[in-house]
Amino acid sequence: MKNLNAEKLWSTALSHLELEMPKANFETWLKNTTALSLNQQSLIVSTVSPFAAEMLSKRLMPTISRVVDNIANQSISIDFKVSVNDKKKSKHVLPKTKNPRLEKKYFTPIKYTFDSFVVGESNELAYESAQQIANSKSIKFNPLYIYSDVGLGKTHLLHSIAHSLSAKNLNTRYITGETFTNEYIFSIKEGTIDKFREKYSNLDALLVDDIHFISGKTQTQESFFHIFNELFIEGKPIVIAGDDPVDLAEIESRILSRLKGGLVVDIQKPNYETRIAIIEKKVSMANISIDDEVIIYLAKTCKNNVRQIEMALNRILAFAQLKNCSASLVLAENVIKGFRINNKSEHPSIEDLLLYICKYFDIDISALKSSKREQKLIYARKISYYILRQDLNLTWSIIGKVIGNKNHSTVLQAFRSLKEDLNNSPLVRNDLQQIRNQFDF
């Protein structure tokens, strides 16, 4: 650690944490932090508010400590403090979400274009279908529905279509299911529902990512259905991305019927040759030099998805820059040792998952499965229901059975309650993400 100062150590840590953490967590709690001082065993970091300091110290500390310790090659205690200036500003107010009406224009990441998309056997049909939407003057299928596991390129393709259509001066909108929901709720509260509908009715093309987010939201689905129908009747291209249609149990049947009525394509995990091509493409785009043996090592090590490859590659390059050395195979192997790679395709057992949740919340599994109504137990059960449904795809009856023979309505109500909590609470989102990360969900 002799070559590290506080600023360098923390800025390097932030670059890693930005890749590892959910974007909402990083933007809300870590983005505006600053390193104040560093001695042999302690790093002091300033935060924007007492609430942020508490969140970082209690909820996010395990991840932060692991990253900092790996960079420093020793154990470092981290102390989050509110600076004097920030104390004057802070009133223990929760960070506010963005007001939709302030977001006048929606841009898509420049890097997400067709040129930067690597085509292989696993994604060829999805790619060609997206190209057809972007380049054809006549629509042969509508809508296009793309589904896959996380990190395999759905979002990349939607952004690519958006770039292509926008370049033709078409009024194109890329939006996530979450943003659509938030905009709809905001328009109801503000009495601007007509403007909300008009904005979508004037589109030339609509691209919706993570459509599964509107699951269980009856009014949001009603609004989406009418917008979809209006654009569909007018022959406007619609592209939707999300989970496998068979998993969209809480999406209304009439919407599912529309989604399945066009072309449904999936994206699988990239094979070895495609992973090689992906790494070479990213190295070329970054205009950097890296040994072929490192590319081969990464392709053999990172088998799950493109996002995993990006995280590993960025970690190697960051360490090479930090150490002022080349990105060699030795460096790559040492860096990857501290970077959890899990290529198992099998889900964890239900019992292993529940045991970890109990460990995370410091409760006994018999208490989790009991009928006790302590808030801590209720919360842990809600998290359990959510993961068992979303990530293990269990039926409501099985979920209820494995957690103390709870009935279907109890499980479903708790599941919906947690989905609402995820919209409103960074703490809940972090708890869920920390548990999911343990199993590479």
Short mmCIF file of C-alpha atoms in Angstrom, two decimals:
data_model
loop_
_atom_site.label_atom_id
_atom_site.label_comp_id
_atom_site.label_asym_id
_atom_site.label_seq_id
_atom_site.Cartn_x
_atom_site.Cartn_y
_atom_site.Cartn_z
CA MET A 1 0.00 0.00 0.00
CA LYS A 2 3.04 2.27 0.08
CA ASN A 3 2.27 3.74 -3.35
CA LEU A 4 -1.35 4.52 -2.50
CA ASN A 5 -2.75 7.71 -1.09
CA ALA A 6 -6.32 8.19 0.14
CA GLU A 7 -7.61 9.74 -3.07
CA LYS A 8 -6.05 7.13 -5.34
CA LEU A 9 -7.21 4.20 -3.21
CA TRP A 10 -10.78 5.47 -2.97
CA SER A 11 -11.10 6.48 -6.64
CA THR A 12 -9.91 3.02 -7.66
CA ALA A 13 -12.36 1.43 -5.23
CA LEU A 14 -15.19 3.53 -6.65
CA SER A 15 -14.41 2.36 -10.18
CA HIS A 16 -14.81 -1.25 -9.00
CA LEU A 17 -17.88 -0.58 -6.88
CA GLU A 18 -19.62 1.13 -9.78
CA LEU A 19 -19.35 -2.14 -11.71
CA GLU A 20 -20.30 -4.44 -8.85
CA MET A 21 -23.20 -2.56 -7.27
CA PRO A 22 -26.66 -1.81 -8.61
CA LYS A 23 -26.61 1.56 -10.36
CA ALA A 24 -29.18 3.02 -7.95
CA ASN A 25 -27.04 2.13 -4.92
CA PHE A 26 -23.87 3.59 -6.41
CA GLU A 27 -25.50 6.80 -7.65
CA THR A 28 -27.35 7.39 -4.38
CA TRP A 29 -24.75 6.51 -1.77
CA LEU A 30 -21.24 6.39 -3.24
CA LYS A 31 -20.97 8.71 -6.23
CA ASN A 32 -20.47 11.91 -4.20
CA THR A 33 -18.16 10.50 -1.53
CA THR A 34 -14.60 11.77 -1.11
CA ALA A 35 -11.54 10.28 0.59
CA LEU A 36 -10.27 12.47 3.43
CA SER A 37 -7.29 10.63 4.86
CA LEU A 38 -5.45 7.31 4.90
CA ASN A 39 -2.98 5.83 7.34
CA GLN A 40 -1.60 2.31 7.58
CA GLN A 41 -4.87 0.72 8.68
CA SER A 42 -7.67 3.27 8.35
CA LEU A 43 -9.40 5.15 5.52
CA ILE A 44 -11.72 8.06 6.30
CA VAL A 45 -14.33 8.96 3.67
CA SER A 46 -16.71 11.93 3.65
CA THR A 47 -20.38 11.48 2.74
CA VAL A 48 -23.17 13.88 1.83
CA SER A 49 -25.45 13.16 4.80
CA PRO A 50 -25.70 11.27 8.10
CA PHE A 51 -28.21 8.93 6.47
CA ALA A 52 -25.74 8.11 3.71
CA ALA A 53 -23.00 7.48 6.28
CA GLU A 54 -25.29 5.09 8.15
CA MET A 55 -26.29 3.29 4.96
CA LEU A 56 -22.68 2.86 3.86
CA SER A 57 -21.49 1.76 7.30
CA LYS A 58 -24.24 -0.76 7.99
CA ARG A 59 -25.64 -2.08 4.73
CA LEU A 60 -22.94 -1.69 2.11
CA MET A 61 -19.81 -2.11 4.21
CA PRO A 62 -19.15 -5.81 3.42
CA THR A 63 -18.87 -5.14 -0.31
CA ILE A 64 -16.94 -1.89 0.14
CA SER A 65 -14.46 -3.45 2.59
CA ARG A 66 -13.81 -6.41 0.32
CA VAL A 67 -13.03 -4.16 -2.64
CA VAL A 68 -10.79 -1.79 -0.64
CA ASP A 69 -8.91 -4.65 1.02
CA ASN A 70 -8.25 -6.29 -2.35
CA ILE A 71 -6.84 -3.08 -3.79
CA ALA A 72 -4.70 -2.31 -0.75
CA ASN A 73 -3.60 -5.95 -0.32
CA GLN A 74 -4.32 -5.65 3.39
CA SER A 75 -7.20 -5.13 5.78
CA ILE A 76 -8.31 -1.49 5.95
CA SER A 77 -10.95 -0.15 8.32
CA ILE A 78 -13.24 2.40 6.68
CA ASP A 79 -14.92 5.23 8.55
CA PHE A 80 -17.65 7.24 6.84
CA LYS A 81 -18.07 10.77 8.18
CA VAL A 82 -20.20 13.74 7.22
CA SER A 83 -18.01 16.74 6.39
CA VAL A 84 -18.64 20.03 8.18
CA ASN A 85 -20.07 21.67 5.04
CA ASP A 86 -22.34 18.73 4.34
CA LYS A 87 -23.60 18.69 7.92
CA LYS A 88 -24.85 22.23 7.48
CA LYS A 89 -26.77 21.22 4.37
CA SER A 90 -28.10 17.89 5.61
CA LYS A 91 -31.44 17.47 7.37
CA HIS A 92 -31.47 13.67 7.39
CA VAL A 93 -33.55 13.72 4.22
CA LEU A 94 -33.76 10.64 2.04
CA PRO A 95 -32.34 11.12 -1.46
CA LYS A 96 -35.08 12.20 -3.86
CA THR A 97 -35.83 10.38 -7.06
CA LYS A 98 -35.75 12.30 -10.30
CA ASN A 99 -38.88 14.14 -11.33
CA PRO A 100 -39.99 12.69 -14.69
CA ARG A 101 -41.05 16.06 -16.06
CA LEU A 102 -37.51 17.38 -15.61
CA GLU A 103 -36.12 14.66 -17.86
CA LYS A 104 -36.93 16.41 -21.11
CA LYS A 105 -34.94 14.18 -23.40
CA TYR A 106 -33.98 10.52 -23.12
CA PHE A 107 -30.64 9.52 -24.59
CA THR A 108 -29.24 6.05 -25.10
CA PRO A 109 -25.62 5.06 -24.38
CA ILE A 110 -23.46 5.69 -27.43
CA LYS A 111 -21.54 2.45 -26.90
CA TYR A 112 -24.74 0.42 -27.38
CA THR A 113 -24.90 0.30 -31.18
CA PHE A 114 -25.13 -2.48 -33.74
CA ASP A 115 -21.46 -1.90 -34.60
CA SER A 116 -20.39 -2.71 -31.05
CA PHE A 117 -22.63 -5.78 -30.74
CA VAL A 118 -20.80 -9.09 -31.19
CA VAL A 119 -22.88 -11.63 -33.09
CA GLY A 120 -22.63 -15.36 -32.38
CA GLU A 121 -24.76 -18.48 -32.48
CA SER A 122 -26.34 -17.55 -29.14
CA ASN A 123 -27.76 -14.22 -30.29
CA GLU A 124 -27.84 -14.30 -34.10
CA LEU A 125 -31.62 -14.48 -34.51
CA ALA A 126 -32.21 -11.69 -31.99
CA TYR A 127 -29.60 -9.53 -33.73
CA GLU A 128 -31.03 -10.08 -37.22
CA SER A 129 -34.55 -9.40 -35.96
CA ALA A 130 -33.42 -6.14 -34.35
CA GLN A 131 -31.66 -5.16 -37.58
CA GLN A 132 -34.87 -5.83 -39.48
CA ILE A 133 -36.79 -3.41 -37.25
CA ALA A 134 -34.06 -0.76 -37.49
CA ASN A 135 -33.47 -0.88 -41.24
CA SER A 136 -36.65 -2.02 -42.95
CA LYS A 137 -39.22 0.42 -44.30
CA SER A 138 -41.97 -2.17 -43.92
CA ILE A 139 -42.59 -4.17 -40.75
CA LYS A 140 -42.73 -7.93 -41.26
CA PHE A 141 -43.49 -8.68 -37.61
CA ASN A 142 -44.75 -6.55 -34.74
CA PRO A 143 -44.02 -6.55 -31.88
CA LEU A 144 -40.55 -8.01 -31.49
CA TYR A 145 -40.11 -9.61 -28.05
CA ILE A 146 -36.55 -10.42 -26.90
CA TYR A 147 -35.96 -12.42 -23.72
CA SER A 148 -32.91 -13.81 -21.92
CA ASP A 149 -31.17 -14.04 -18.59
CA VAL A 150 -29.46 -10.88 -17.32
CA GLY A 151 -26.39 -9.44 -19.01
CA LEU A 152 -26.73 -11.14 -22.39
CA GLY A 153 -27.50 -8.19 -24.65
CA LYS A 154 -31.23 -7.39 -24.61
CA THR A 155 -30.64 -3.80 -23.56
CA HIS A 156 -27.79 -3.43 -26.04
CA LEU A 157 -30.06 -4.42 -28.93
CA LEU A 158 -32.87 -2.10 -27.83
CA HIS A 159 -30.46 0.83 -27.62
CA SER A 160 -29.03 -0.10 -31.03
CA ILE A 161 -32.50 0.02 -32.58
CA ALA A 162 -33.17 3.34 -30.87
CA HIS A 163 -29.95 4.86 -32.27
CA SER A 164 -30.74 3.67 -35.80
CA LEU A 165 -34.33 4.92 -35.81
CA SER A 166 -33.45 8.24 -34.16
CA ALA A 167 -30.80 8.81 -36.84
CA LYS A 168 -33.66 8.71 -39.37
CA ASN A 169 -35.42 11.50 -37.44
CA LEU A 170 -38.09 9.13 -36.20
CA ASN A 171 -39.68 9.98 -32.85
CA THR A 172 -38.30 6.98 -30.96
CA ARG A 173 -38.52 6.24 -27.26
CA TYR A 174 -36.49 3.75 -25.23
CA ILE A 175 -37.86 3.31 -21.73
CA THR A 176 -37.77 0.73 -18.94
CA GLY A 177 -40.83 -0.81 -17.36
CA GLU A 178 -39.88 0.92 -14.11
CA THR A 179 -39.67 4.38 -15.69
CA PHE A 180 -42.96 3.85 -17.52
CA THR A 181 -44.60 2.94 -14.21
CA ASN A 182 -43.12 5.94 -12.41
CA GLU A 183 -44.19 8.32 -15.19
CA TYR A 184 -47.70 6.92 -15.13
CA ILE A 185 -47.98 7.29 -11.35
CA PHE A 186 -46.59 10.83 -11.55
CA SER A 187 -49.11 11.80 -14.24
CA ILE A 188 -51.96 10.53 -12.06
CA LYS A 189 -50.74 12.53 -9.06
CA GLU A 190 -50.19 15.69 -11.12
CA GLY A 191 -53.38 15.37 -13.15
CA THR A 192 -51.42 15.21 -16.41
CA ILE A 193 -52.57 11.82 -17.67
CA ASP A 194 -53.65 13.30 -21.03
CA LYS A 195 -50.14 14.67 -21.65
CA PHE A 196 -48.71 11.30 -20.65
CA ARG A 197 -50.85 9.48 -23.21
CA GLU A 198 -50.23 12.10 -25.89
CA LYS A 199 -46.47 11.74 -25.49
CA TYR A 200 -46.70 8.05 -26.35
CA SER A 201 -49.38 8.33 -29.03
CA ASN A 202 -47.08 10.68 -30.99
CA LEU A 203 -44.23 8.16 -31.14
CA ASP A 204 -42.95 6.57 -34.33
CA ALA A 205 -41.43 3.65 -32.40
CA LEU A 206 -41.57 2.36 -28.83
CA LEU A 207 -38.90 0.23 -27.13
CA VAL A 208 -39.60 -1.07 -23.63
CA ASP A 209 -36.94 -2.81 -21.53
CA ASP A 210 -37.63 -4.94 -18.44
CA ILE A 211 -41.35 -5.22 -19.18
CA HIS A 212 -41.67 -7.68 -16.29
CA PHE A 213 -41.47 -4.68 -13.93
CA ILE A 214 -45.13 -3.85 -14.61
CA SER A 215 -46.17 -7.33 -13.39
CA GLY A 216 -48.99 -7.12 -10.86
CA LYS A 217 -49.55 -3.39 -11.47
CA THR A 218 -53.12 -3.40 -12.77
CA GLN A 219 -53.55 0.29 -13.63
CA THR A 220 -50.09 0.57 -15.19
CA GLN A 221 -50.83 -2.47 -17.35
CA GLU A 222 -54.16 -0.97 -18.38
CA SER A 223 -52.42 2.20 -19.56
CA PHE A 224 -49.67 0.24 -21.31
CA PHE A 225 -52.22 -1.96 -23.09
CA HIS A 226 -54.02 1.02 -24.63
CA ILE A 227 -50.76 2.73 -25.66
CA PHE A 228 -49.54 -0.54 -27.18
CA ASN A 229 -52.79 -1.04 -29.09
CA GLU A 230 -52.82 2.49 -30.48
CA LEU A 231 -49.26 2.23 -31.80
CA PHE A 232 -49.83 -1.31 -33.06
CA ILE A 233 -52.94 -0.36 -35.04
CA GLU A 234 -51.02 2.51 -36.65
CA GLY A 235 -48.26 0.11 -37.70
CA LYS A 236 -45.61 1.69 -35.46
CA PRO A 237 -42.76 -0.70 -34.56
CA ILE A 238 -42.78 -1.95 -30.96
CA VAL A 239 -39.85 -3.81 -29.39
CA ILE A 240 -40.13 -5.31 -25.91
CA ALA A 241 -37.45 -7.00 -23.79
CA GLY A 242 -37.83 -8.92 -20.56
CA ASP A 243 -38.10 -12.32 -18.95
CA ASP A 244 -39.19 -15.51 -20.67
CA PRO A 245 -42.91 -15.08 -21.47
CA VAL A 246 -43.72 -18.24 -19.50
CA ASP A 247 -42.47 -16.45 -16.37
CA LEU A 248 -44.72 -13.40 -16.81
CA ALA A 249 -47.51 -14.84 -14.67
CA GLU A 250 -48.64 -11.45 -13.39
CA ILE A 251 -48.81 -9.79 -16.80
CA GLU A 252 -52.42 -9.67 -18.04
CA SER A 253 -53.28 -12.33 -20.59
CA ARG A 254 -54.36 -9.76 -23.20
CA ILE A 255 -50.91 -8.12 -23.03
CA LEU A 256 -49.15 -11.49 -23.19
CA SER A 257 -51.26 -12.36 -26.21
CA ARG A 258 -50.08 -9.19 -27.96
CA LEU A 259 -46.44 -9.86 -27.06
CA LYS A 260 -46.58 -13.42 -28.36
CA GLY A 261 -48.46 -12.35 -31.48
CA GLY A 262 -45.34 -10.96 -33.14
CA LEU A 263 -41.87 -12.50 -33.18
CA VAL A 264 -40.46 -13.93 -29.94
CA VAL A 265 -36.69 -14.56 -29.85
CA ASP A 266 -34.28 -15.45 -27.08
CA ILE A 267 -30.59 -14.89 -26.36
CA GLN A 268 -28.53 -17.70 -24.85
CA LYS A 269 -25.21 -17.59 -23.02
CA PRO A 270 -22.30 -16.92 -25.42
CA ASN A 271 -20.15 -19.90 -26.36
CA TYR A 272 -16.35 -19.87 -26.11
CA GLU A 273 -15.76 -18.47 -29.59
CA THR A 274 -18.27 -15.67 -29.04
CA ARG A 275 -16.72 -14.82 -25.67
CA ILE A 276 -13.32 -14.49 -27.37
CA ALA A 277 -14.85 -12.17 -29.96
CA ILE A 278 -16.59 -10.09 -27.27
CA ILE A 279 -13.36 -9.56 -25.33
CA GLU A 280 -11.41 -8.69 -28.49
CA LYS A 281 -14.11 -6.20 -29.48
CA LYS A 282 -14.08 -4.47 -26.11
CA VAL A 283 -10.28 -4.31 -26.07
CA SER A 284 -10.31 -2.81 -29.56
CA MET A 285 -12.97 -0.24 -28.68
CA ALA A 286 -10.99 0.82 -25.61
CA ASN A 287 -7.86 1.18 -27.79
CA ILE A 288 -5.72 -0.80 -25.37
CA SER A 289 -3.20 -3.62 -25.70
CA ILE A 290 -3.68 -6.92 -23.90
CA ASP A 291 -1.96 -10.29 -24.29
CA ASP A 292 -3.79 -13.03 -26.21
CA GLU A 293 -3.31 -15.40 -23.30
CA VAL A 294 -5.26 -12.99 -21.07
CA ILE A 295 -8.12 -12.93 -23.58
CA ILE A 296 -8.17 -16.74 -23.66
CA TYR A 297 -8.02 -16.91 -19.85
CA LEU A 298 -10.98 -14.54 -19.50
CA ALA A 299 -13.01 -16.41 -22.11
CA LYS A 300 -12.45 -19.69 -20.25
CA THR A 301 -13.14 -18.16 -16.84
CA CYS A 302 -16.15 -15.89 -17.44
CA LYS A 303 -18.89 -18.08 -18.88
CA ASN A 304 -22.11 -16.60 -17.54
CA ASN A 305 -22.77 -13.42 -19.50
CA VAL A 306 -21.30 -10.36 -21.17
CA ARG A 307 -21.62 -8.26 -18.03
CA GLN A 308 -19.40 -10.69 -16.13
CA ILE A 309 -16.78 -10.41 -18.87
CA GLU A 310 -16.91 -6.60 -18.74
CA MET A 311 -16.51 -6.54 -14.97
CA ALA A 312 -13.52 -8.89 -15.03
CA LEU A 313 -11.82 -7.05 -17.90
CA ASN A 314 -12.34 -3.63 -16.31
CA ARG A 315 -10.98 -4.93 -13.02
CA ILE A 316 -7.82 -6.23 -14.70
CA LEU A 317 -7.24 -2.98 -16.59
CA ALA A 318 -7.84 -0.88 -13.47
CA PHE A 319 -5.27 -2.88 -11.50
CA ALA A 320 -2.78 -2.65 -14.36
CA GLN A 321 -3.16 1.13 -14.39
CA LEU A 322 -2.96 1.33 -10.61
CA LYS A 323 0.19 -0.79 -10.47
CA ASN A 324 1.61 0.88 -13.60
CA CYS A 325 2.25 -2.48 -15.27
CA SER A 326 1.04 -4.45 -18.29
CA ALA A 327 -2.17 -6.49 -18.24
CA SER A 328 -0.35 -9.82 -18.14
CA LEU A 329 -1.70 -13.31 -17.49
CA VAL A 330 -0.12 -13.32 -14.02
CA LEU A 331 -1.87 -10.07 -13.14
CA ALA A 332 -5.16 -11.35 -14.57
CA GLU A 333 -4.99 -14.55 -12.52
CA ASN A 334 -4.18 -12.64 -9.33
CA VAL A 335 -6.97 -10.14 -9.91
CA ILE A 336 -9.58 -12.76 -10.74
CA LYS A 337 -8.77 -14.61 -7.50
CA GLY A 338 -10.41 -11.75 -5.62
CA PHE A 339 -13.29 -11.51 -8.05
CA ARG A 340 -16.03 -14.03 -7.40
CA ILE A 341 -16.77 -15.97 -10.57
CA ASN A 342 -19.53 -18.53 -10.41
CA ASN A 343 -20.21 -20.35 -13.66
CA LYS A 344 -22.59 -22.90 -12.28
CA SER A 345 -25.78 -23.05 -14.28
CA GLU A 346 -27.67 -24.80 -11.52
CA HIS A 347 -29.69 -22.79 -9.02
CA PRO A 348 -28.87 -23.22 -5.33
CA SER A 349 -31.08 -25.55 -3.37
CA ILE A 350 -34.08 -24.00 -1.64
CA GLU A 351 -32.61 -24.95 1.73
CA ASP A 352 -29.22 -23.35 0.97
CA LEU A 353 -30.94 -20.16 -0.11
CA LEU A 354 -33.14 -19.97 2.98
CA LEU A 355 -30.20 -20.73 5.27
CA TYR A 356 -28.22 -17.86 3.75
CA ILE A 357 -31.18 -15.48 4.10
CA CYS A 358 -31.44 -16.48 7.76
CA LYS A 359 -27.72 -15.90 8.22
CA TYR A 360 -27.98 -12.50 6.50
CA PHE A 361 -30.78 -11.35 8.82
CA ASP A 362 -29.40 -13.18 11.88
CA ILE A 363 -32.51 -15.28 12.45
CA ASP A 364 -33.20 -18.98 12.91
CA ILE A 365 -34.74 -20.91 10.02
CA SER A 366 -37.44 -22.28 12.31
CA ALA A 367 -38.43 -18.68 13.08
CA LEU A 368 -38.51 -17.86 9.35
CA LYS A 369 -40.94 -20.72 8.77
CA SER A 370 -43.01 -19.96 11.86
CA SER A 371 -46.15 -17.83 12.13
CA LYS A 372 -44.44 -15.23 14.35
CA ARG A 373 -45.21 -11.64 13.32
CA GLU A 374 -42.01 -9.84 14.32
CA GLN A 375 -41.14 -7.21 11.71
CA LYS A 376 -37.70 -8.69 11.11
CA LEU A 377 -39.22 -12.11 10.35
CA ILE A 378 -41.95 -10.66 8.13
CA TYR A 379 -39.33 -8.78 6.13
CA ALA A 380 -37.09 -11.86 5.77
CA ARG A 381 -40.06 -13.91 4.56
CA LYS A 382 -40.93 -11.28 1.95
CA ILE A 383 -37.36 -11.36 0.65
CA SER A 384 -37.52 -15.17 0.58
CA TYR A 385 -40.82 -15.22 -1.31
CA TYR A 386 -39.48 -12.75 -3.86
CA ILE A 387 -36.26 -14.63 -4.64
CA LEU A 388 -37.96 -18.03 -4.72
CA ARG A 389 -40.45 -16.67 -7.23
CA GLN A 390 -38.27 -14.40 -9.36
CA ASP A 391 -35.00 -16.34 -9.41
CA LEU A 392 -35.98 -19.97 -8.78
CA ASN A 393 -39.30 -19.64 -10.62
CA LEU A 394 -41.23 -21.68 -8.05
CA THR A 395 -45.02 -21.74 -8.00
CA TRP A 396 -46.89 -19.86 -5.28
CA SER A 397 -48.06 -23.10 -3.69
CA ILE A 398 -44.54 -24.54 -3.47
CA ILE A 399 -43.18 -21.28 -2.03
CA GLY A 400 -45.87 -21.30 0.65
CA LYS A 401 -45.19 -24.94 1.44
CA VAL A 402 -41.42 -24.58 1.94
CA ILE A 403 -41.83 -21.57 4.24
CA GLY A 404 -44.11 -22.93 6.92
CA ASN A 405 -47.12 -23.99 4.83
CA LYS A 406 -48.25 -20.42 4.15
CA ASN A 407 -51.31 -20.12 1.92
CA HIS A 408 -51.25 -18.81 -1.65
CA SER A 409 -52.82 -15.42 -0.88
CA THR A 410 -50.39 -14.72 1.98
CA VAL A 411 -47.38 -15.38 -0.24
CA LEU A 412 -48.74 -13.36 -3.16
CA GLN A 413 -49.65 -10.39 -0.97
CA ALA A 414 -46.18 -10.35 0.62
CA PHE A 415 -44.55 -10.66 -2.81
CA ARG A 416 -46.46 -7.64 -4.13
CA SER A 417 -45.68 -5.71 -0.96
CA LEU A 418 -41.95 -6.25 -1.45
CA LYS A 419 -42.17 -5.13 -5.09
CA GLU A 420 -43.62 -1.83 -3.88
CA ASP A 421 -40.88 -1.57 -1.24
CA LEU A 422 -38.26 -2.02 -3.96
CA ASN A 423 -39.63 1.06 -5.73
CA ASN A 424 -39.41 3.22 -2.63
CA SER A 425 -36.55 1.99 -0.45
CA PRO A 426 -32.83 1.89 -1.31
CA LEU A 427 -32.31 -0.19 1.84
CA VAL A 428 -34.63 -2.92 0.58
CA ARG A 429 -33.02 -2.87 -2.87
CA ASN A 430 -29.60 -3.24 -1.28
CA ASP A 431 -30.63 -6.15 0.96
CA LEU A 432 -32.10 -7.97 -2.02
CA GLN A 433 -29.05 -7.30 -4.19
CA GLN A 434 -26.59 -8.44 -1.50
CA ILE A 435 -28.41 -11.76 -1.14
CA ARG A 436 -28.79 -12.24 -4.90
CA ASN A 437 -25.12 -11.49 -5.46
CA GLN A 438 -24.22 -14.40 -3.20
CA PHE A 439 -25.85 -16.78 -5.70
CA ASP A 440 -25.11 -14.88 -8.95
CA PHE A 441 -28.79 -14.20 -9.62
#
